[in-house]
Amino acid sequence: MKVLGIDIGGSSFKAAPVDLRTGRLTGERFRVPVSSPCPRAEGLAAAKQIVGHFRWKGRVGIGFPGIVREGRIGIVGNLGAEWENQNGVRLFTGATGCRVGIANDADAAGLAEMRFGAGQGRAGTVLMFTFGTGIGSALFHRGQLFPNAELGHIPWAGQPIEQFASAAVKTKLDLDWAEWAGRVNVYLRVVERLFSPELIIVGGGVSQDHKAWFKLLRTQAKVVPAKLHNDAGIVGAALVGE
Ligand code: BGC
């Protein structure tokens, strides 16, 4: 089955049709930049534009950057508070005219990596992190997802730790790889102490540069880049729409 996956990020909506048997994109990605924070009307218009671009009539899956429970959006990080406490399925069904499934963006990316990528066959505790505007996290044990594990919101020096160690912070403070990896080490030390993962999968744009900074990480667990690279979010979103 083919599902259109829409991965919503802090600064853009990225989408492509995905073949769920193979976990591969079946067409070119399409990206719609949005304001940050993104007003609801603008985000829904972006979803509509994406569906129009692909002339899509089938199912749509959405990876959303906030808490999502049974299709309802809860607390939202960087996308903006206007999205909070809304029925996500209803909003995006209205905007796209398609049948929609929705889940947290990092949970979706994690599901994609467990099914098609670096987490395949891993029965122990696996953590996936996406480093972008925030830090997304997905927690698995015996292949089962523990949903909405918001580990980017662990408090650190009076703020969510994502405001200390996300990829956006690297850009904003113009940190070099060593400086930023030092911050990521602080973060990973905290999560390792809490969850003792056997494997840590890293996604987001910075996972493409893994050769520059993974060697600077000091973890017990093995750290690997997402096998689906930056597509994990789109493939995972499609899985959620199945
Ligand atoms: C949100 C998470 C999201 C992550 C990555 C955080 O600010 O709270 O729900 O997964 O950003 O987008």
PDB file of C-alpha atoms and ligand atoms in Angstrom:
ATOM      1  CA  MET A   1       0.000   0.000   0.000  1.00  0.00           C
ATOM      2  CA  LYS A   2       1.113   3.572  -0.719  1.00  0.00           C
ATOM      3  CA  VAL A   3       0.562   6.327   1.835  1.00  0.00           C
ATOM      4  CA  LEU A   4       1.508   9.993   1.567  1.00  0.00           C
ATOM      5  CA  GLY A   5       3.789  10.787   4.536  1.00  0.00           C
ATOM      6  CA  ILE A   6       3.941  14.378   5.775  1.00  0.00           C
ATOM      7  CA  ASP A   7       6.698  15.141   8.265  1.00  0.00           C
ATOM      8  CA  ILE A   8       5.981  18.421  10.044  1.00  0.00           C
ATOM      9  CA  GLY A   9       9.057  20.223  11.340  1.00  0.00           C
ATOM     10  CA  GLY A  10       9.695  23.533  13.062  1.00  0.00           C
ATOM     11  CA  SER A  11      10.408  25.325   9.774  1.00  0.00           C
ATOM     12  CA  SER A  12       8.907  23.215   6.985  1.00  0.00           C
ATOM     13  CA  PHE A  13       6.491  20.447   5.999  1.00  0.00           C
ATOM     14  CA  LYS A  14       8.228  17.636   4.052  1.00  0.00           C
ATOM     15  CA  ALA A  15       6.311  14.994   2.182  1.00  0.00           C
ATOM     16  CA  ALA A  16       6.489  12.109  -0.254  1.00  0.00           C
ATOM     17  CA  PRO A  17       4.474   9.026  -1.164  1.00  0.00           C
ATOM     18  CA  VAL A  18       5.854   5.908   0.517  1.00  0.00           C
ATOM     19  CA  ASP A  19       5.518   2.243  -0.362  1.00  0.00           C
ATOM     20  CA  LEU A  20       4.821   0.630   3.004  1.00  0.00           C
ATOM     21  CA  ARG A  21       6.018  -2.802   1.901  1.00  0.00           C
ATOM     22  CA  THR A  22       9.533  -1.558   1.215  1.00  0.00           C
ATOM     23  CA  GLY A  23       9.709   1.634   3.272  1.00  0.00           C
ATOM     24  CA  ARG A  24      10.892   3.515   0.179  1.00  0.00           C
ATOM     25  CA  LEU A  25       9.765   6.844  -1.192  1.00  0.00           C
ATOM     26  CA  THR A  26       8.033   6.332  -4.517  1.00  0.00           C
ATOM     27  CA  GLY A  27       8.355   9.935  -5.658  1.00  0.00           C
ATOM     28  CA  GLU A  28      10.426  13.081  -5.184  1.00  0.00           C
ATOM     29  CA  ARG A  29      10.118  14.772  -1.805  1.00  0.00           C
ATOM     30  CA  PHE A  30       8.175  18.014  -1.749  1.00  0.00           C
ATOM     31  CA  ARG A  31       8.936  20.674   0.874  1.00  0.00           C
ATOM     32  CA  VAL A  32       6.820  23.633   1.934  1.00  0.00           C
ATOM     33  CA  PRO A  33       8.633  26.161   4.171  1.00  0.00           C
ATOM     34  CA  VAL A  34       6.457  27.613   6.953  1.00  0.00           C
ATOM     35  CA  SER A  35       6.810  30.395   9.531  1.00  0.00           C
ATOM     36  CA  SER A  36       8.223  29.569  12.913  1.00  0.00           C
ATOM     37  CA  PRO A  37       6.077  29.367  14.990  1.00  0.00           C
ATOM     38  CA  CYS A  38       3.560  28.332  12.344  1.00  0.00           C
ATOM     39  CA  PRO A  39      -0.016  29.614  12.588  1.00  0.00           C
ATOM     40  CA  ARG A  40      -2.618  26.850  12.265  1.00  0.00           C
ATOM     41  CA  ALA A  41      -4.134  28.274   9.085  1.00  0.00           C
ATOM     42  CA  GLU A  42      -0.706  28.407   7.417  1.00  0.00           C
ATOM     43  CA  GLY A  43       0.096  24.822   8.408  1.00  0.00           C
ATOM     44  CA  LEU A  44      -3.228  23.497   7.169  1.00  0.00           C
ATOM     45  CA  ALA A  45      -2.751  25.394   3.891  1.00  0.00           C
ATOM     46  CA  ALA A  46       0.697  23.761   3.571  1.00  0.00           C
ATOM     47  CA  ALA A  47      -0.881  20.296   4.020  1.00  0.00           C
ATOM     48  CA  LYS A  48      -3.475  21.145   1.374  1.00  0.00           C
ATOM     49  CA  GLN A  49      -0.745  22.355  -0.991  1.00  0.00           C
ATOM     50  CA  ILE A  50       1.166  19.093  -0.521  1.00  0.00           C
ATOM     51  CA  VAL A  51      -1.861  16.919  -1.270  1.00  0.00           C
ATOM     52  CA  GLY A  52      -2.560  19.068  -4.345  1.00  0.00           C
ATOM     53  CA  HIS A  53       1.057  18.792  -5.507  1.00  0.00           C
ATOM     54  CA  PHE A  54       0.879  14.988  -5.470  1.00  0.00           C
ATOM     55  CA  ARG A  55      -2.769  14.958  -6.655  1.00  0.00           C
ATOM     56  CA  TRP A  56      -3.246  12.593  -3.717  1.00  0.00           C
ATOM     57  CA  LYS A  57      -6.531  10.848  -3.005  1.00  0.00           C
ATOM     58  CA  GLY A  58      -5.387   7.996  -0.777  1.00  0.00           C
ATOM     59  CA  ARG A  59      -4.362   7.832   2.858  1.00  0.00           C
ATOM     60  CA  VAL A  60      -2.205  10.464   4.503  1.00  0.00           C
ATOM     61  CA  GLY A  61       0.019   9.984   7.567  1.00  0.00           C
ATOM     62  CA  ILE A  62       1.315  12.889   9.615  1.00  0.00           C
ATOM     63  CA  GLY A  63       4.314  13.138  11.937  1.00  0.00           C
ATOM     64  CA  PHE A  64       3.499  16.044  14.219  1.00  0.00           C
ATOM     65  CA  PRO A  65       6.032  17.868  16.446  1.00  0.00           C
ATOM     66  CA  GLY A  66       4.119  17.633  19.717  1.00  0.00           C
ATOM     67  CA  ILE A  67       2.244  15.199  21.899  1.00  0.00           C
ATOM     68  CA  VAL A  68      -0.455  13.265  20.011  1.00  0.00           C
ATOM     69  CA  ARG A  69      -2.831  10.891  21.780  1.00  0.00           C
ATOM     70  CA  GLU A  70      -5.502   9.015  19.849  1.00  0.00           C
ATOM     71  CA  GLY A  71      -5.440  11.669  17.131  1.00  0.00           C
ATOM     72  CA  ARG A  72      -5.673  14.575  19.561  1.00  0.00           C
ATOM     73  CA  ILE A  73      -2.841  17.092  19.782  1.00  0.00           C
ATOM     74  CA  GLY A  74      -1.607  17.896  23.288  1.00  0.00           C
ATOM     75  CA  ILE A  75       1.323  20.095  24.304  1.00  0.00           C
ATOM     76  CA  VAL A  76       3.243  21.418  21.290  1.00  0.00           C
ATOM     77  CA  GLY A  77       6.853  22.568  21.336  1.00  0.00           C
ATOM     78  CA  ASN A  78       8.190  24.774  18.588  1.00  0.00           C
ATOM     79  CA  LEU A  79       5.296  24.779  16.117  1.00  0.00           C
ATOM     80  CA  GLY A  80       3.228  27.061  18.336  1.00  0.00           C
ATOM     81  CA  ALA A  81       0.534  26.914  21.011  1.00  0.00           C
ATOM     82  CA  GLU A  82      -2.271  27.541  18.475  1.00  0.00           C
ATOM     83  CA  TRP A  83      -2.120  23.827  17.659  1.00  0.00           C
ATOM     84  CA  GLU A  84      -2.650  22.638  21.213  1.00  0.00           C
ATOM     85  CA  ASN A  85      -5.730  20.723  22.360  1.00  0.00           C
ATOM     86  CA  GLN A  86      -7.048  20.244  18.833  1.00  0.00           C
ATOM     87  CA  ASN A  87      -8.363  17.149  17.132  1.00  0.00           C
ATOM     88  CA  GLY A  88      -5.458  16.582  14.722  1.00  0.00           C
ATOM     89  CA  VAL A  89      -7.280  13.998  12.636  1.00  0.00           C
ATOM     90  CA  ARG A  90     -10.211  16.323  12.117  1.00  0.00           C
ATOM     91  CA  LEU A  91      -8.011  19.344  11.291  1.00  0.00           C
ATOM     92  CA  PHE A  92      -5.928  17.539   8.677  1.00  0.00           C
ATOM     93  CA  THR A  93      -8.843  15.561   7.231  1.00  0.00           C
ATOM     94  CA  GLY A  94     -10.615  18.867   6.694  1.00  0.00           C
ATOM     95  CA  ALA A  95      -7.552  20.433   5.057  1.00  0.00           C
ATOM     96  CA  THR A  96      -6.670  17.521   2.769  1.00  0.00           C
ATOM     97  CA  GLY A  97      -9.962  15.745   2.103  1.00  0.00           C
ATOM     98  CA  CYS A  98      -8.080  12.480   2.675  1.00  0.00           C
ATOM     99  CA  ARG A  99      -8.192   9.833   5.352  1.00  0.00           C
ATOM    100  CA  VAL A 100      -5.580  10.849   7.933  1.00  0.00           C
ATOM    101  CA  GLY A 101      -3.552   9.220  10.712  1.00  0.00           C
ATOM    102  CA  ILE A 102      -1.366  11.337  12.999  1.00  0.00           C
ATOM    103  CA  ALA A 103       1.298  10.679  15.644  1.00  0.00           C
ATOM    104  CA  ASN A 104       4.270  12.399  17.240  1.00  0.00           C
ATOM    105  CA  ASP A 105       7.009  13.067  14.634  1.00  0.00           C
ATOM    106  CA  ALA A 106       9.840  11.345  16.512  1.00  0.00           C
ATOM    107  CA  ASP A 107       7.642   8.346  17.362  1.00  0.00           C
ATOM    108  CA  ALA A 108       6.870   8.085  13.646  1.00  0.00           C
ATOM    109  CA  ALA A 109      10.569   8.305  12.667  1.00  0.00           C
ATOM    110  CA  GLY A 110      11.384   5.689  15.313  1.00  0.00           C
ATOM    111  CA  LEU A 111       8.718   3.329  13.967  1.00  0.00           C
ATOM    112  CA  ALA A 112      10.272   3.656  10.500  1.00  0.00           C
ATOM    113  CA  GLU A 113      13.758   2.853  11.790  1.00  0.00           C
ATOM    114  CA  MET A 114      12.477  -0.140  13.798  1.00  0.00           C
ATOM    115  CA  ARG A 115      10.623  -1.544  10.791  1.00  0.00           C
ATOM    116  CA  PHE A 116      13.003  -0.726   7.928  1.00  0.00           C
ATOM    117  CA  GLY A 117      16.193   0.726   9.372  1.00  0.00           C
ATOM    118  CA  ALA A 118      18.801   0.542  12.118  1.00  0.00           C
ATOM    119  CA  GLY A 119      16.415  -0.846  14.753  1.00  0.00           C
ATOM    120  CA  GLN A 120      15.312  -3.930  12.791  1.00  0.00           C
ATOM    121  CA  GLY A 121      15.374  -7.049  14.951  1.00  0.00           C
ATOM    122  CA  ARG A 122      16.418  -5.159  18.119  1.00  0.00           C
ATOM    123  CA  ALA A 123      14.503  -6.528  21.099  1.00  0.00           C
ATOM    124  CA  GLY A 124      16.189  -4.540  23.875  1.00  0.00           C
ATOM    125  CA  THR A 125      15.638  -0.907  24.747  1.00  0.00           C
ATOM    126  CA  VAL A 126      16.206   1.305  21.719  1.00  0.00           C
ATOM    127  CA  LEU A 127      16.100   5.086  21.748  1.00  0.00           C
ATOM    128  CA  MET A 128      15.784   7.181  18.630  1.00  0.00           C
ATOM    129  CA  PHE A 129      16.544  10.890  18.740  1.00  0.00           C
ATOM    130  CA  THR A 130      15.898  13.459  16.059  1.00  0.00           C
ATOM    131  CA  PHE A 131      18.022  16.571  16.375  1.00  0.00           C
ATOM    132  CA  GLY A 132      16.422  19.554  14.656  1.00  0.00           C
ATOM    133  CA  THR A 133      14.583  22.616  15.913  1.00  0.00           C
ATOM    134  CA  GLY A 134      13.993  20.588  19.093  1.00  0.00           C
ATOM    135  CA  ILE A 135      15.049  17.118  20.193  1.00  0.00           C
ATOM    136  CA  GLY A 136      12.500  14.446  19.349  1.00  0.00           C
ATOM    137  CA  SER A 137      12.647  11.076  21.054  1.00  0.00           C
ATOM    138  CA  ALA A 138      11.138   7.621  20.595  1.00  0.00           C
ATOM    139  CA  LEU A 139      11.475   4.844  23.152  1.00  0.00           C
ATOM    140  CA  PHE A 140      11.148   1.136  22.246  1.00  0.00           C
ATOM    141  CA  HIS A 141      11.376  -2.064  24.218  1.00  0.00           C
ATOM    142  CA  ARG A 142      10.869  -5.489  22.603  1.00  0.00           C
ATOM    143  CA  GLY A 143       9.990  -3.571  19.458  1.00  0.00           C
ATOM    144  CA  GLN A 144       7.056  -1.843  21.157  1.00  0.00           C
ATOM    145  CA  LEU A 145       6.786   1.909  21.178  1.00  0.00           C
ATOM    146  CA  PHE A 146       6.243   3.767  24.440  1.00  0.00           C
ATOM    147  CA  PRO A 147       4.465   6.769  22.889  1.00  0.00           C
ATOM    148  CA  ASN A 148       5.108  10.457  23.528  1.00  0.00           C
ATOM    149  CA  ALA A 149       8.321  10.030  25.495  1.00  0.00           C
ATOM    150  CA  GLU A 150       9.257  13.705  25.491  1.00  0.00           C
ATOM    151  CA  LEU A 151      12.906  13.256  26.437  1.00  0.00           C
ATOM    152  CA  GLY A 152      13.891  16.545  24.831  1.00  0.00           C
ATOM    153  CA  HIS A 153      11.937  18.165  27.642  1.00  0.00           C
ATOM    154  CA  ILE A 154      13.999  16.784  30.506  1.00  0.00           C
ATOM    155  CA  PRO A 155      14.727  19.903  32.569  1.00  0.00           C
ATOM    156  CA  TRP A 156      18.344  21.051  32.403  1.00  0.00           C
ATOM    157  CA  ALA A 157      19.552  24.250  34.121  1.00  0.00           C
ATOM    158  CA  GLY A 158      15.992  25.563  34.309  1.00  0.00           C
ATOM    159  CA  GLN A 159      15.012  24.905  30.690  1.00  0.00           C
ATOM    160  CA  PRO A 160      14.068  21.923  28.522  1.00  0.00           C
ATOM    161  CA  ILE A 161      17.325  20.219  27.584  1.00  0.00           C
ATOM    162  CA  GLU A 162      16.467  20.585  23.864  1.00  0.00           C
ATOM    163  CA  GLN A 163      17.142  24.295  24.299  1.00  0.00           C
ATOM    164  CA  PHE A 164      20.687  23.342  25.288  1.00  0.00           C
ATOM    165  CA  ALA A 165      21.535  20.586  22.821  1.00  0.00           C
ATOM    166  CA  SER A 166      19.298  20.671  19.711  1.00  0.00           C
ATOM    167  CA  ALA A 167      20.748  21.136  16.233  1.00  0.00           C
ATOM    168  CA  ALA A 168      19.100  24.576  16.110  1.00  0.00           C
ATOM    169  CA  VAL A 169      21.186  25.598  19.149  1.00  0.00           C
ATOM    170  CA  LYS A 170      24.350  24.568  17.297  1.00  0.00           C
ATOM    171  CA  THR A 171      23.408  26.900  14.452  1.00  0.00           C
ATOM    172  CA  LYS A 172      22.172  29.723  16.676  1.00  0.00           C
ATOM    173  CA  LEU A 173      25.306  29.812  18.849  1.00  0.00           C
ATOM    174  CA  ASP A 174      27.582  28.915  15.942  1.00  0.00           C
ATOM    175  CA  LEU A 175      29.050  25.977  17.896  1.00  0.00           C
ATOM    176  CA  ASP A 176      31.639  23.770  16.210  1.00  0.00           C
ATOM    177  CA  TRP A 177      31.122  19.995  16.207  1.00  0.00           C
ATOM    178  CA  ALA A 178      33.234  19.480  19.346  1.00  0.00           C
ATOM    179  CA  GLU A 179      31.401  22.160  21.318  1.00  0.00           C
ATOM    180  CA  TRP A 180      28.019  20.860  20.275  1.00  0.00           C
ATOM    181  CA  ALA A 181      28.927  17.188  20.781  1.00  0.00           C
ATOM    182  CA  GLY A 182      29.933  18.153  24.338  1.00  0.00           C
ATOM    183  CA  ARG A 183      26.340  19.279  24.883  1.00  0.00           C
ATOM    184  CA  VAL A 184      24.915  16.169  23.246  1.00  0.00           C
ATOM    185  CA  ASN A 185      27.107  14.091  25.583  1.00  0.00           C
ATOM    186  CA  VAL A 186      25.502  15.824  28.575  1.00  0.00           C
ATOM    187  CA  TYR A 187      22.091  14.925  27.182  1.00  0.00           C
ATOM    188  CA  LEU A 188      22.967  11.330  26.332  1.00  0.00           C
ATOM    189  CA  ARG A 189      24.519  10.806  29.773  1.00  0.00           C
ATOM    190  CA  VAL A 190      21.192  11.784  31.360  1.00  0.00           C
ATOM    191  CA  VAL A 191      19.071   9.531  29.124  1.00  0.00           C
ATOM    192  CA  GLU A 192      21.461   6.592  29.443  1.00  0.00           C
ATOM    193  CA  ARG A 193      21.319   6.886  33.226  1.00  0.00           C
ATOM    194  CA  LEU A 194      17.515   6.825  33.040  1.00  0.00           C
ATOM    195  CA  PHE A 195      16.856   4.161  30.374  1.00  0.00           C
ATOM    196  CA  SER A 196      19.987   2.013  29.798  1.00  0.00           C
ATOM    197  CA  PRO A 197      19.361   1.650  26.057  1.00  0.00           C
ATOM    198  CA  GLU A 198      21.271  -0.971  24.071  1.00  0.00           C
ATOM    199  CA  LEU A 199      21.111   1.140  20.938  1.00  0.00           C
ATOM    200  CA  ILE A 200      20.740   4.830  20.181  1.00  0.00           C
ATOM    201  CA  ILE A 201      19.619   5.818  16.681  1.00  0.00           C
ATOM    202  CA  VAL A 202      20.186   9.412  15.610  1.00  0.00           C
ATOM    203  CA  GLY A 203      18.112  11.110  12.936  1.00  0.00           C
ATOM    204  CA  GLY A 204      17.540  14.635  11.674  1.00  0.00           C
ATOM    205  CA  GLY A 205      19.715  16.610   9.277  1.00  0.00           C
ATOM    206  CA  VAL A 206      22.815  16.353  11.511  1.00  0.00           C
ATOM    207  CA  SER A 207      22.785  12.560  11.229  1.00  0.00           C
ATOM    208  CA  GLN A 208      24.065  13.078   7.684  1.00  0.00           C
ATOM    209  CA  ASP A 209      27.231  14.581   9.209  1.00  0.00           C
ATOM    210  CA  HIS A 210      27.687  11.687  11.617  1.00  0.00           C
ATOM    211  CA  LYS A 211      31.324  11.208  10.607  1.00  0.00           C
ATOM    212  CA  ALA A 212      32.130  14.663  11.997  1.00  0.00           C
ATOM    213  CA  TRP A 213      30.692  14.176  15.478  1.00  0.00           C
ATOM    214  CA  PHE A 214      29.758  10.594  16.463  1.00  0.00           C
ATOM    215  CA  LYS A 215      33.429   9.942  17.274  1.00  0.00           C
ATOM    216  CA  LEU A 216      33.178  12.673  19.934  1.00  0.00           C
ATOM    217  CA  LEU A 217      30.303  10.953  21.753  1.00  0.00           C
ATOM    218  CA  ARG A 218      30.974   9.127  25.023  1.00  0.00           C
ATOM    219  CA  THR A 219      28.166   6.634  25.519  1.00  0.00           C
ATOM    220  CA  GLN A 220      27.825   3.073  26.796  1.00  0.00           C
ATOM    221  CA  ALA A 221      25.297   2.227  24.101  1.00  0.00           C
ATOM    222  CA  LYS A 222      26.163   1.981  20.448  1.00  0.00           C
ATOM    223  CA  VAL A 223      25.142   5.126  18.549  1.00  0.00           C
ATOM    224  CA  VAL A 224      24.211   4.736  14.880  1.00  0.00           C
ATOM    225  CA  PRO A 225      22.810   7.123  12.275  1.00  0.00           C
ATOM    226  CA  ALA A 226      19.271   6.547  11.032  1.00  0.00           C
ATOM    227  CA  LYS A 227      19.512   4.146   8.112  1.00  0.00           C
ATOM    228  CA  LEU A 228      16.703   5.972   6.347  1.00  0.00           C
ATOM    229  CA  HIS A 229      18.608   9.228   6.933  1.00  0.00           C
ATOM    230  CA  ASN A 230      16.402  12.261   6.635  1.00  0.00           C
ATOM    231  CA  ASP A 231      13.581  10.178   5.127  1.00  0.00           C
ATOM    232  CA  ALA A 232      12.841   8.429   8.445  1.00  0.00           C
ATOM    233  CA  GLY A 233      10.337  11.165   9.355  1.00  0.00           C
ATOM    234  CA  ILE A 234       8.432  10.879   6.057  1.00  0.00           C
ATOM    235  CA  VAL A 235       8.455   7.069   6.013  1.00  0.00           C
ATOM    236  CA  GLY A 236       7.353   7.010   9.658  1.00  0.00           C
ATOM    237  CA  ALA A 237       4.575   9.503   8.970  1.00  0.00           C
ATOM    238  CA  ALA A 238       3.335   7.235   6.188  1.00  0.00           C
ATOM    239  CA  LEU A 239       3.318   4.265   8.582  1.00  0.00           C
ATOM    240  CA  VAL A 240       1.079   6.233  10.911  1.00  0.00           C
ATOM    241  CA  GLY A 241      -1.420   6.750   8.081  1.00  0.00           C
ATOM    242  CA  GLU A 242      -1.667   3.024   7.324  1.00  0.00           C
TER     243      GLU A 242
HETATM  244  C1  BGC B   1       8.419  18.416  20.882  1.00  0.00           C
HETATM  245  C2  BGC B   1       8.341  16.948  20.528  1.00  0.00           C
HETATM  246  C3  BGC B   1       8.911  16.730  19.139  1.00  0.00           C
HETATM  247  C4  BGC B   1      10.301  17.337  19.032  1.00  0.00           C
HETATM  248  C5  BGC B   1      10.869  17.214  17.640  1.00  0.00           C
HETATM  249  C6  BGC B   1       9.832  18.918  20.723  1.00  0.00           C
HETATM  250  O1  BGC B   1       9.886  20.286  21.000  1.00  0.00           O
HETATM  251  O2  BGC B   1       8.006  18.603  22.223  1.00  0.00           O
HETATM  252  O3  BGC B   1       7.024  16.489  20.602  1.00  0.00           O
HETATM  253  O4  BGC B   1       8.953  15.362  18.865  1.00  0.00           O
HETATM  254  O5  BGC B   1      10.285  18.700  19.388  1.00  0.00           O
HETATM  255  O6  BGC B   1      10.069  17.844  16.695  1.00  0.00           O
END
